[in-house]
Amino acid sequence: MTGYARAQGSDDRRRWVWEARSVNGRNLEIRCRVPQGFDRLENPARTAVGGRLKRGNVSLTLTLTSERQSKPLRINRALLAELGALAEEVRKSTGAAAPSADGLLRVRGVIEEEEEGEQTEEALAALDKALSATLEEVLKALVVARAAEGKALATVIDGHVGEIEGLCKRAAERAQVQIGTVRSRFESQLAELMDRVPTLSEERFAQEVALLVGKADVREELDRLAAHIAQARTLLAEARADNPVGRKFDFLCQEFNREANTLCSKSADIELTRIGIDLKGAVERMREQVQNVE
């Protein structure tokens, strides 16, 4: 969800530039900075962003520059008179020296730039329409920039899905070996207890082994992981078609992680446990990338 775009426009009185920056974020957060006097554009700008984007931290900035080289200066005589009266009052009460003319003129607000003539409602409406058109340009460009990154990101996530699929195949192969491991471990433990417990019948022995094998059976988890892999590929196809899938992928990563944890907890074979740990690492790497998906 990272992207940058810039668009500019102008009329006979001023030039303006809209800049839009987007970085990764779980939800959509919008920050909008506009010049003083243009606060009326902030809410429409936020609405325009929300209509195009669903996730990410987005910063919008509007900069305006007057086409005139400089504006005529004028003295704020009311403020100057007030300052003069206060200075005289201070001089009489404290004996301090009276301020010089250049000192008074340095006070903020005494010298002002003359504002351009009052604009009509029609002129302001035309300006807002032009600024909104430029905003649309910059948002379109931002969407294109984010889409370009998204295509590259889809390839990366697809690689993580492939890694998870490979680990699941290894886990399925190792799960078959686990049955023999559980039986051998039970026979070994039983042999150590032979002097303290009665000999088990073949039927009872088979029941105990079946119980332990059932507890260590990870086929259900592997089946669900296979279904999650298929769903991940479906979501990637939707993402390539410019559909928002970030939140769905977030939830799917939670489900991947849940099954990986269960597989590790059921494992009675060290190699299967290692595969489960690798699987959790692959899911976490994919989850980090999914945070960048729209």
PDB file of C-alpha atoms in Angstrom:
ATOM      1  CA  MET A   1       0.000   0.000   0.000  1.00  0.00           C
ATOM      2  CA  THR A   2       2.957   2.275  -0.440  1.00  0.00           C
ATOM      3  CA  GLY A   3       2.732   4.935  -3.105  1.00  0.00           C
ATOM      4  CA  TYR A   4       3.376   8.563  -4.011  1.00  0.00           C
ATOM      5  CA  ALA A   5       1.676  10.854  -6.496  1.00  0.00           C
ATOM      6  CA  ARG A   6       1.787  14.532  -7.404  1.00  0.00           C
ATOM      7  CA  ALA A   7      -0.505  16.665  -9.568  1.00  0.00           C
ATOM      8  CA  GLN A   8      -0.585  20.389 -10.206  1.00  0.00           C
ATOM      9  CA  GLY A   9      -2.871  23.009 -11.692  1.00  0.00           C
ATOM     10  CA  SER A  10      -3.177  26.774 -12.064  1.00  0.00           C
ATOM     11  CA  ASP A  11      -5.434  29.658 -12.991  1.00  0.00           C
ATOM     12  CA  ASP A  12      -4.727  33.301 -13.763  1.00  0.00           C
ATOM     13  CA  ARG A  13      -4.052  34.151 -10.106  1.00  0.00           C
ATOM     14  CA  ARG A  14      -2.283  31.173  -8.535  1.00  0.00           C
ATOM     15  CA  ARG A  15      -0.662  27.776  -8.931  1.00  0.00           C
ATOM     16  CA  TRP A  16      -1.346  24.746  -6.746  1.00  0.00           C
ATOM     17  CA  VAL A  17       0.071  21.291  -6.115  1.00  0.00           C
ATOM     18  CA  TRP A  18      -1.591  18.272  -4.524  1.00  0.00           C
ATOM     19  CA  GLU A  19       0.753  15.611  -3.116  1.00  0.00           C
ATOM     20  CA  ALA A  20      -0.421  12.232  -1.859  1.00  0.00           C
ATOM     21  CA  ARG A  21       1.681   9.746   0.082  1.00  0.00           C
ATOM     22  CA  SER A  22       0.582   6.320   1.236  1.00  0.00           C
ATOM     23  CA  VAL A  23       2.328   3.903   3.586  1.00  0.00           C
ATOM     24  CA  ASN A  24       1.249   0.580   5.046  1.00  0.00           C
ATOM     25  CA  GLY A  25      -1.487   0.515   7.652  1.00  0.00           C
ATOM     26  CA  ARG A  26      -3.982  -1.968   9.040  1.00  0.00           C
ATOM     27  CA  ASN A  27      -6.879   0.470   8.595  1.00  0.00           C
ATOM     28  CA  LEU A  28      -7.437   3.604   6.526  1.00  0.00           C
ATOM     29  CA  GLU A  29      -6.055   6.715   8.234  1.00  0.00           C
ATOM     30  CA  ILE A  30      -6.099  10.040   6.398  1.00  0.00           C
ATOM     31  CA  ARG A  31      -4.143  13.187   7.232  1.00  0.00           C
ATOM     32  CA  CYS A  32      -4.955  16.283   5.203  1.00  0.00           C
ATOM     33  CA  ARG A  33      -3.011  19.559   5.212  1.00  0.00           C
ATOM     34  CA  VAL A  34      -4.420  22.566   3.376  1.00  0.00           C
ATOM     35  CA  PRO A  35      -3.464  26.271   3.492  1.00  0.00           C
ATOM     36  CA  GLN A  36      -5.228  28.628   5.865  1.00  0.00           C
ATOM     37  CA  GLY A  37      -8.546  29.659   4.418  1.00  0.00           C
ATOM     38  CA  PHE A  38      -9.051  26.411   2.499  1.00  0.00           C
ATOM     39  CA  ASP A  39     -10.315  24.282   5.371  1.00  0.00           C
ATOM     40  CA  ARG A  40     -13.547  23.777   3.431  1.00  0.00           C
ATOM     41  CA  LEU A  41     -11.660  21.328   1.176  1.00  0.00           C
ATOM     42  CA  GLU A  42     -10.541  18.993   3.948  1.00  0.00           C
ATOM     43  CA  ASN A  43     -13.722  16.930   4.398  1.00  0.00           C
ATOM     44  CA  PRO A  44     -14.372  16.500   0.639  1.00  0.00           C
ATOM     45  CA  ALA A  45     -10.722  15.422   0.245  1.00  0.00           C
ATOM     46  CA  ARG A  46     -11.090  12.788   2.979  1.00  0.00           C
ATOM     47  CA  THR A  47     -14.285  11.532   1.370  1.00  0.00           C
ATOM     48  CA  ALA A  48     -12.543  11.272  -2.010  1.00  0.00           C
ATOM     49  CA  VAL A  49      -9.724   9.193  -0.496  1.00  0.00           C
ATOM     50  CA  GLY A  50     -12.179   6.915   1.332  1.00  0.00           C
ATOM     51  CA  GLY A  51     -14.007   6.303  -1.936  1.00  0.00           C
ATOM     52  CA  ARG A  52     -10.861   4.924  -3.571  1.00  0.00           C
ATOM     53  CA  LEU A  53      -8.810   3.305  -0.801  1.00  0.00           C
ATOM     54  CA  LYS A  54      -9.630   0.917   2.031  1.00  0.00           C
ATOM     55  CA  ARG A  55      -6.336   0.553   3.930  1.00  0.00           C
ATOM     56  CA  GLY A  56      -3.149   2.494   4.555  1.00  0.00           C
ATOM     57  CA  ASN A  57      -1.928   5.714   6.151  1.00  0.00           C
ATOM     58  CA  VAL A  58      -2.536   8.419   3.568  1.00  0.00           C
ATOM     59  CA  SER A  59      -1.177  11.981   3.728  1.00  0.00           C
ATOM     60  CA  LEU A  60      -2.628  14.675   1.475  1.00  0.00           C
ATOM     61  CA  THR A  61      -0.995  18.083   1.115  1.00  0.00           C
ATOM     62  CA  LEU A  62      -2.220  21.099  -0.850  1.00  0.00           C
ATOM     63  CA  THR A  63       0.234  23.911  -1.609  1.00  0.00           C
ATOM     64  CA  LEU A  64      -0.824  27.173  -3.258  1.00  0.00           C
ATOM     65  CA  THR A  65       1.458  29.846  -4.713  1.00  0.00           C
ATOM     66  CA  SER A  66       0.401  33.249  -5.952  1.00  0.00           C
ATOM     67  CA  GLU A  67       1.318  34.049  -9.552  1.00  0.00           C
ATOM     68  CA  ARG A  68       2.102  37.622  -8.568  1.00  0.00           C
ATOM     69  CA  GLN A  69       5.759  38.234  -7.746  1.00  0.00           C
ATOM     70  CA  SER A  70       4.885  40.233  -4.621  1.00  0.00           C
ATOM     71  CA  LYS A  71       1.930  41.860  -2.974  1.00  0.00           C
ATOM     72  CA  PRO A  72       1.741  45.557  -2.033  1.00  0.00           C
ATOM     73  CA  LEU A  73       2.447  46.262   1.624  1.00  0.00           C
ATOM     74  CA  ARG A  74       0.240  48.299   3.934  1.00  0.00           C
ATOM     75  CA  ILE A  75       0.419  49.424   7.535  1.00  0.00           C
ATOM     76  CA  ASN A  76      -2.179  48.248   9.987  1.00  0.00           C
ATOM     77  CA  ARG A  77      -2.716  51.726  11.407  1.00  0.00           C
ATOM     78  CA  ALA A  78      -5.136  50.637  14.112  1.00  0.00           C
ATOM     79  CA  LEU A  79      -2.604  48.162  15.519  1.00  0.00           C
ATOM     80  CA  LEU A  80       0.210  50.704  15.204  1.00  0.00           C
ATOM     81  CA  ALA A  81      -1.799  53.322  17.120  1.00  0.00           C
ATOM     82  CA  GLU A  82      -2.616  50.817  19.848  1.00  0.00           C
ATOM     83  CA  LEU A  83       1.056  49.854  20.182  1.00  0.00           C
ATOM     84  CA  GLY A  84       2.061  53.511  20.318  1.00  0.00           C
ATOM     85  CA  ALA A  85      -0.411  54.219  23.118  1.00  0.00           C
ATOM     86  CA  LEU A  86       0.800  51.218  25.100  1.00  0.00           C
ATOM     87  CA  ALA A  87       4.435  52.232  24.589  1.00  0.00           C
ATOM     88  CA  GLU A  88       3.693  55.742  25.859  1.00  0.00           C
ATOM     89  CA  GLU A  89       1.928  54.323  28.909  1.00  0.00           C
ATOM     90  CA  VAL A  90       4.905  52.087  29.704  1.00  0.00           C
ATOM     91  CA  ARG A  91       7.327  54.989  29.195  1.00  0.00           C
ATOM     92  CA  LYS A  92       5.450  57.183  31.662  1.00  0.00           C
ATOM     93  CA  SER A  93       5.107  54.486  34.316  1.00  0.00           C
ATOM     94  CA  THR A  94       8.628  53.035  34.101  1.00  0.00           C
ATOM     95  CA  GLY A  95      10.738  55.762  32.527  1.00  0.00           C
ATOM     96  CA  ALA A  96      11.830  53.405  29.783  1.00  0.00           C
ATOM     97  CA  ALA A  97      12.889  54.857  26.443  1.00  0.00           C
ATOM     98  CA  ALA A  98      10.194  55.142  23.820  1.00  0.00           C
ATOM     99  CA  PRO A  99      10.440  52.511  21.073  1.00  0.00           C
ATOM    100  CA  SER A 100      11.737  53.584  17.694  1.00  0.00           C
ATOM    101  CA  ALA A 101       9.626  53.582  14.573  1.00  0.00           C
ATOM    102  CA  ASP A 102      11.471  50.618  13.071  1.00  0.00           C
ATOM    103  CA  GLY A 103      10.953  48.708  16.319  1.00  0.00           C
ATOM    104  CA  LEU A 104       7.204  49.207  16.122  1.00  0.00           C
ATOM    105  CA  LEU A 105       7.143  48.244  12.455  1.00  0.00           C
ATOM    106  CA  ARG A 106       8.865  44.941  13.279  1.00  0.00           C
ATOM    107  CA  VAL A 107       5.939  43.856  15.459  1.00  0.00           C
ATOM    108  CA  ARG A 108       4.080  41.073  13.750  1.00  0.00           C
ATOM    109  CA  GLY A 109       0.913  42.281  12.061  1.00  0.00           C
ATOM    110  CA  VAL A 110       1.866  45.952  11.799  1.00  0.00           C
ATOM    111  CA  ILE A 111       3.020  45.529   8.180  1.00  0.00           C
ATOM    112  CA  GLU A 112       0.709  43.348   6.127  1.00  0.00           C
ATOM    113  CA  GLU A 113       0.463  42.225   2.538  1.00  0.00           C
ATOM    114  CA  GLU A 114      -2.553  43.611   0.807  1.00  0.00           C
ATOM    115  CA  GLU A 115      -5.008  40.877   0.027  1.00  0.00           C
ATOM    116  CA  GLU A 116      -6.232  40.513  -3.495  1.00  0.00           C
ATOM    117  CA  GLY A 117      -9.697  41.805  -4.197  1.00  0.00           C
ATOM    118  CA  GLU A 118     -12.599  39.908  -2.692  1.00  0.00           C
ATOM    119  CA  GLN A 119     -13.592  36.966  -4.854  1.00  0.00           C
ATOM    120  CA  THR A 120     -17.185  36.354  -5.786  1.00  0.00           C
ATOM    121  CA  GLU A 121     -18.978  33.164  -4.839  1.00  0.00           C
ATOM    122  CA  GLU A 122     -18.795  32.112  -8.480  1.00  0.00           C
ATOM    123  CA  ALA A 123     -15.015  32.610  -8.510  1.00  0.00           C
ATOM    124  CA  LEU A 124     -14.573  30.613  -5.291  1.00  0.00           C
ATOM    125  CA  ALA A 125     -16.765  27.826  -6.635  1.00  0.00           C
ATOM    126  CA  ALA A 126     -14.692  27.710  -9.833  1.00  0.00           C
ATOM    127  CA  LEU A 127     -11.479  27.563  -7.785  1.00  0.00           C
ATOM    128  CA  ASP A 128     -12.812  24.735  -5.598  1.00  0.00           C
ATOM    129  CA  LYS A 129     -13.872  22.823  -8.707  1.00  0.00           C
ATOM    130  CA  ALA A 130     -10.390  23.196 -10.223  1.00  0.00           C
ATOM    131  CA  LEU A 131      -8.711  22.122  -6.971  1.00  0.00           C
ATOM    132  CA  SER A 132     -11.030  19.100  -6.732  1.00  0.00           C
ATOM    133  CA  ALA A 133     -10.216  18.100 -10.314  1.00  0.00           C
ATOM    134  CA  THR A 134      -6.500  18.167  -9.509  1.00  0.00           C
ATOM    135  CA  LEU A 135      -7.192  16.145  -6.358  1.00  0.00           C
ATOM    136  CA  GLU A 136      -8.887  13.492  -8.496  1.00  0.00           C
ATOM    137  CA  GLU A 137      -5.802  13.380 -10.718  1.00  0.00           C
ATOM    138  CA  VAL A 138      -3.458  12.825  -7.812  1.00  0.00           C
ATOM    139  CA  LEU A 139      -5.681  10.122  -6.278  1.00  0.00           C
ATOM    140  CA  LYS A 140      -5.890   8.263  -9.592  1.00  0.00           C
ATOM    141  CA  ALA A 141      -2.099   8.385  -9.839  1.00  0.00           C
ATOM    142  CA  LEU A 142      -1.790   7.167  -6.239  1.00  0.00           C
ATOM    143  CA  VAL A 143      -4.071   4.202  -6.949  1.00  0.00           C
ATOM    144  CA  VAL A 144      -1.951   3.321  -9.998  1.00  0.00           C
ATOM    145  CA  ALA A 145       1.248   3.527  -7.922  1.00  0.00           C
ATOM    146  CA  ARG A 146      -0.213   1.306  -5.215  1.00  0.00           C
ATOM    147  CA  ALA A 147      -1.483  -1.167  -7.812  1.00  0.00           C
ATOM    148  CA  ALA A 148       1.997  -1.454  -9.321  1.00  0.00           C
ATOM    149  CA  GLU A 149       3.421  -2.302  -5.922  1.00  0.00           C
ATOM    150  CA  GLY A 150       0.530  -4.680  -5.310  1.00  0.00           C
ATOM    151  CA  LYS A 151       1.368  -6.750  -8.394  1.00  0.00           C
ATOM    152  CA  ALA A 152       4.928  -7.201  -7.198  1.00  0.00           C
ATOM    153  CA  LEU A 153       3.636  -7.989  -3.711  1.00  0.00           C
ATOM    154  CA  ALA A 154       1.266 -10.654  -5.061  1.00  0.00           C
ATOM    155  CA  THR A 155       4.257 -12.504  -6.507  1.00  0.00           C
ATOM    156  CA  VAL A 156       6.012 -12.391  -3.123  1.00  0.00           C
ATOM    157  CA  ILE A 157       2.943 -13.679  -1.261  1.00  0.00           C
ATOM    158  CA  ASP A 158       2.440 -16.387  -3.864  1.00  0.00           C
ATOM    159  CA  GLY A 159       5.978 -17.542  -3.066  1.00  0.00           C
ATOM    160  CA  HIS A 160       5.095 -17.768   0.631  1.00  0.00           C
ATOM    161  CA  VAL A 161       1.976 -19.790  -0.198  1.00  0.00           C
ATOM    162  CA  GLY A 162       4.147 -22.153  -2.243  1.00  0.00           C
ATOM    163  CA  GLU A 163       6.544 -22.517   0.683  1.00  0.00           C
ATOM    164  CA  ILE A 164       3.649 -23.337   3.026  1.00  0.00           C
ATOM    165  CA  GLU A 165       2.309 -25.898   0.551  1.00  0.00           C
ATOM    166  CA  GLY A 166       5.701 -27.599   0.351  1.00  0.00           C
ATOM    167  CA  LEU A 167       5.943 -27.774   4.152  1.00  0.00           C
ATOM    168  CA  CYS A 168       2.435 -29.257   4.358  1.00  0.00           C
ATOM    169  CA  LYS A 169       3.432 -32.013   1.901  1.00  0.00           C
ATOM    170  CA  ARG A 170       6.482 -32.802   4.016  1.00  0.00           C
ATOM    171  CA  ALA A 171       4.286 -32.849   7.136  1.00  0.00           C
ATOM    172  CA  ALA A 172       1.871 -35.280   5.471  1.00  0.00           C
ATOM    173  CA  GLU A 173       4.728 -37.630   4.593  1.00  0.00           C
ATOM    174  CA  ARG A 174       6.158 -37.408   8.089  1.00  0.00           C
ATOM    175  CA  ALA A 175       2.751 -37.970   9.687  1.00  0.00           C
ATOM    176  CA  GLN A 176       2.762 -41.505   8.294  1.00  0.00           C
ATOM    177  CA  VAL A 177       6.077 -42.184  10.020  1.00  0.00           C
ATOM    178  CA  GLN A 178       4.644 -40.783  13.269  1.00  0.00           C
ATOM    179  CA  ILE A 179       2.298 -43.767  13.660  1.00  0.00           C
ATOM    180  CA  GLY A 180       5.246 -46.145  13.912  1.00  0.00           C
ATOM    181  CA  THR A 181       7.010 -43.719  16.263  1.00  0.00           C
ATOM    182  CA  VAL A 182       4.032 -43.638  18.622  1.00  0.00           C
ATOM    183  CA  ARG A 183       3.799 -47.464  18.672  1.00  0.00           C
ATOM    184  CA  SER A 184       7.532 -47.906  19.299  1.00  0.00           C
ATOM    185  CA  ARG A 185       7.511 -45.310  22.093  1.00  0.00           C
ATOM    186  CA  PHE A 186       4.531 -46.993  23.779  1.00  0.00           C
ATOM    187  CA  GLU A 187       6.216 -50.426  23.563  1.00  0.00           C
ATOM    188  CA  SER A 188       9.387 -48.984  25.080  1.00  0.00           C
ATOM    189  CA  GLN A 189       7.534 -47.325  27.940  1.00  0.00           C
ATOM    190  CA  LEU A 190       5.484 -50.459  28.531  1.00  0.00           C
ATOM    191  CA  ALA A 191       8.629 -52.593  28.726  1.00  0.00           C
ATOM    192  CA  GLU A 192       9.973 -50.343  31.475  1.00  0.00           C
ATOM    193  CA  LEU A 193       6.791 -50.886  33.486  1.00  0.00           C
ATOM    194  CA  MET A 194       6.479 -54.661  32.991  1.00  0.00           C
ATOM    195  CA  ASP A 195       7.776 -55.408  36.488  1.00  0.00           C
ATOM    196  CA  ARG A 196       5.134 -53.170  38.097  1.00  0.00           C
ATOM    197  CA  VAL A 197       1.999 -53.752  36.017  1.00  0.00           C
ATOM    198  CA  PRO A 198       0.234 -56.864  34.706  1.00  0.00           C
ATOM    199  CA  THR A 199       0.993 -57.897  31.139  1.00  0.00           C
ATOM    200  CA  LEU A 200      -1.415 -56.315  28.663  1.00  0.00           C
ATOM    201  CA  SER A 201      -3.418 -58.474  26.325  1.00  0.00           C
ATOM    202  CA  GLU A 202      -2.955 -57.971  22.589  1.00  0.00           C
ATOM    203  CA  GLU A 203      -6.432 -56.460  22.403  1.00  0.00           C
ATOM    204  CA  ARG A 204      -5.760 -53.976  25.201  1.00  0.00           C
ATOM    205  CA  PHE A 205      -2.365 -53.146  23.722  1.00  0.00           C
ATOM    206  CA  ALA A 206      -3.975 -52.420  20.340  1.00  0.00           C
ATOM    207  CA  GLN A 207      -6.591 -50.194  22.023  1.00  0.00           C
ATOM    208  CA  GLU A 208      -3.945 -48.148  23.822  1.00  0.00           C
ATOM    209  CA  VAL A 209      -1.902 -47.730  20.657  1.00  0.00           C
ATOM    210  CA  ALA A 210      -5.008 -46.727  18.710  1.00  0.00           C
ATOM    211  CA  LEU A 211      -5.840 -44.135  21.360  1.00  0.00           C
ATOM    212  CA  LEU A 212      -2.373 -42.623  21.240  1.00  0.00           C
ATOM    213  CA  VAL A 213      -2.297 -42.644  17.436  1.00  0.00           C
ATOM    214  CA  GLY A 214      -5.687 -40.913  17.383  1.00  0.00           C
ATOM    215  CA  LYS A 215      -4.404 -38.152  19.627  1.00  0.00           C
ATOM    216  CA  ALA A 216      -1.374 -37.703  17.372  1.00  0.00           C
ATOM    217  CA  ASP A 217      -3.382 -37.811  14.113  1.00  0.00           C
ATOM    218  CA  VAL A 218      -2.773 -34.532  12.206  1.00  0.00           C
ATOM    219  CA  ARG A 219      -4.691 -35.402   9.030  1.00  0.00           C
ATOM    220  CA  GLU A 220      -7.532 -33.040   9.958  1.00  0.00           C
ATOM    221  CA  GLU A 221      -5.098 -30.158  10.405  1.00  0.00           C
ATOM    222  CA  LEU A 222      -3.378 -30.971   7.114  1.00  0.00           C
ATOM    223  CA  ASP A 223      -6.737 -31.072   5.323  1.00  0.00           C
ATOM    224  CA  ARG A 224      -7.636 -27.634   6.686  1.00  0.00           C
ATOM    225  CA  LEU A 225      -4.226 -26.276   5.728  1.00  0.00           C
ATOM    226  CA  ALA A 226      -4.782 -27.544   2.172  1.00  0.00           C
ATOM    227  CA  ALA A 227      -8.133 -25.737   2.096  1.00  0.00           C
ATOM    228  CA  HIS A 228      -6.466 -22.543   3.369  1.00  0.00           C
ATOM    229  CA  ILE A 229      -3.829 -22.778   0.633  1.00  0.00           C
ATOM    230  CA  ALA A 230      -6.561 -23.025  -2.006  1.00  0.00           C
ATOM    231  CA  GLN A 231      -8.327 -20.016  -0.458  1.00  0.00           C
ATOM    232  CA  ALA A 232      -5.076 -18.024  -0.429  1.00  0.00           C
ATOM    233  CA  ARG A 233      -4.618 -18.613  -4.152  1.00  0.00           C
ATOM    234  CA  THR A 234      -8.223 -17.537  -4.762  1.00  0.00           C
ATOM    235  CA  LEU A 235      -7.598 -14.309  -2.847  1.00  0.00           C
ATOM    236  CA  LEU A 236      -4.418 -13.666  -4.825  1.00  0.00           C
ATOM    237  CA  ALA A 237      -6.408 -14.008  -8.043  1.00  0.00           C
ATOM    238  CA  GLU A 238      -8.936 -11.492  -6.705  1.00  0.00           C
ATOM    239  CA  ALA A 239      -6.130  -9.121  -5.707  1.00  0.00           C
ATOM    240  CA  ARG A 240      -4.668  -9.283  -9.212  1.00  0.00           C
ATOM    241  CA  ALA A 241      -8.118  -8.272 -10.465  1.00  0.00           C
ATOM    242  CA  ASP A 242      -7.854  -5.124  -8.271  1.00  0.00           C
ATOM    243  CA  ASN A 243     -10.326  -6.343  -5.644  1.00  0.00           C
ATOM    244  CA  PRO A 244      -9.578  -5.486  -1.976  1.00  0.00           C
ATOM    245  CA  VAL A 245      -8.661  -8.681  -0.104  1.00  0.00           C
ATOM    246  CA  GLY A 246      -6.405  -7.454   2.713  1.00  0.00           C
ATOM    247  CA  ARG A 247      -8.796  -8.063   5.596  1.00  0.00           C
ATOM    248  CA  LYS A 248      -9.757 -11.514   4.303  1.00  0.00           C
ATOM    249  CA  PHE A 249      -6.086 -12.397   3.985  1.00  0.00           C
ATOM    250  CA  ASP A 250      -5.485 -11.163   7.541  1.00  0.00           C
ATOM    251  CA  PHE A 251      -8.096 -13.575   8.849  1.00  0.00           C
ATOM    252  CA  LEU A 252      -6.771 -16.417   6.690  1.00  0.00           C
ATOM    253  CA  CYS A 253      -3.284 -15.949   8.148  1.00  0.00           C
ATOM    254  CA  GLN A 254      -4.772 -16.334  11.636  1.00  0.00           C
ATOM    255  CA  GLU A 255      -6.333 -19.622  10.554  1.00  0.00           C
ATOM    256  CA  PHE A 256      -3.046 -20.805   9.014  1.00  0.00           C
ATOM    257  CA  ASN A 257      -1.301 -20.067  12.300  1.00  0.00           C
ATOM    258  CA  ARG A 258      -3.990 -21.853  14.330  1.00  0.00           C
ATOM    259  CA  GLU A 259      -3.559 -25.082  12.341  1.00  0.00           C
ATOM    260  CA  ALA A 260       0.242 -24.851  12.503  1.00  0.00           C
ATOM    261  CA  ASN A 261       0.073 -24.533  16.298  1.00  0.00           C
ATOM    262  CA  THR A 262      -2.229 -27.550  16.582  1.00  0.00           C
ATOM    263  CA  LEU A 263       0.034 -29.599  14.337  1.00  0.00           C
ATOM    264  CA  CYS A 264       3.012 -28.835  16.589  1.00  0.00           C
ATOM    265  CA  SER A 265       1.052 -29.660  19.751  1.00  0.00           C
ATOM    266  CA  LYS A 266      -0.039 -33.051  18.340  1.00  0.00           C
ATOM    267  CA  SER A 267       3.383 -33.976  17.014  1.00  0.00           C
ATOM    268  CA  ALA A 268       5.044 -37.014  18.595  1.00  0.00           C
ATOM    269  CA  ASP A 269       7.945 -36.917  16.133  1.00  0.00           C
ATOM    270  CA  ILE A 270      10.784 -34.396  16.366  1.00  0.00           C
ATOM    271  CA  GLU A 271      11.071 -34.038  12.601  1.00  0.00           C
ATOM    272  CA  LEU A 272       7.334 -33.279  12.309  1.00  0.00           C
ATOM    273  CA  THR A 273       7.742 -30.710  15.088  1.00  0.00           C
ATOM    274  CA  ARG A 274      10.544 -29.039  13.138  1.00  0.00           C
ATOM    275  CA  ILE A 275       8.347 -28.923  10.056  1.00  0.00           C
ATOM    276  CA  GLY A 276       5.563 -27.374  12.148  1.00  0.00           C
ATOM    277  CA  ILE A 277       7.922 -24.688  13.453  1.00  0.00           C
ATOM    278  CA  ASP A 278       9.095 -23.930   9.906  1.00  0.00           C
ATOM    279  CA  LEU A 279       5.448 -23.729   8.886  1.00  0.00           C
ATOM    280  CA  LYS A 280       4.728 -21.164  11.598  1.00  0.00           C
ATOM    281  CA  GLY A 281       7.695 -19.103  10.393  1.00  0.00           C
ATOM    282  CA  ALA A 282       6.452 -19.187   6.800  1.00  0.00           C
ATOM    283  CA  VAL A 283       2.960 -18.124   7.896  1.00  0.00           C
ATOM    284  CA  GLU A 284       4.392 -15.220   9.885  1.00  0.00           C
ATOM    285  CA  ARG A 285       6.462 -14.038   6.921  1.00  0.00           C
ATOM    286  CA  MET A 286       3.353 -14.151   4.758  1.00  0.00           C
ATOM    287  CA  ARG A 287       1.327 -12.309   7.397  1.00  0.00           C
ATOM    288  CA  GLU A 288       3.857  -9.459   7.446  1.00  0.00           C
ATOM    289  CA  GLN A 289       3.460  -9.026   3.698  1.00  0.00           C
ATOM    290  CA  VAL A 290      -0.320  -9.315   3.869  1.00  0.00           C
ATOM    291  CA  GLN A 291      -0.344  -6.163   6.041  1.00  0.00           C
ATOM    292  CA  ASN A 292       0.622  -4.313   2.842  1.00  0.00           C
ATOM    293  CA  VAL A 293      -2.352  -5.597   0.848  1.00  0.00           C
ATOM    294  CA  GLU A 294      -5.302  -3.321   0.076  1.00  0.00           C
TER     295      GLU A 294
END
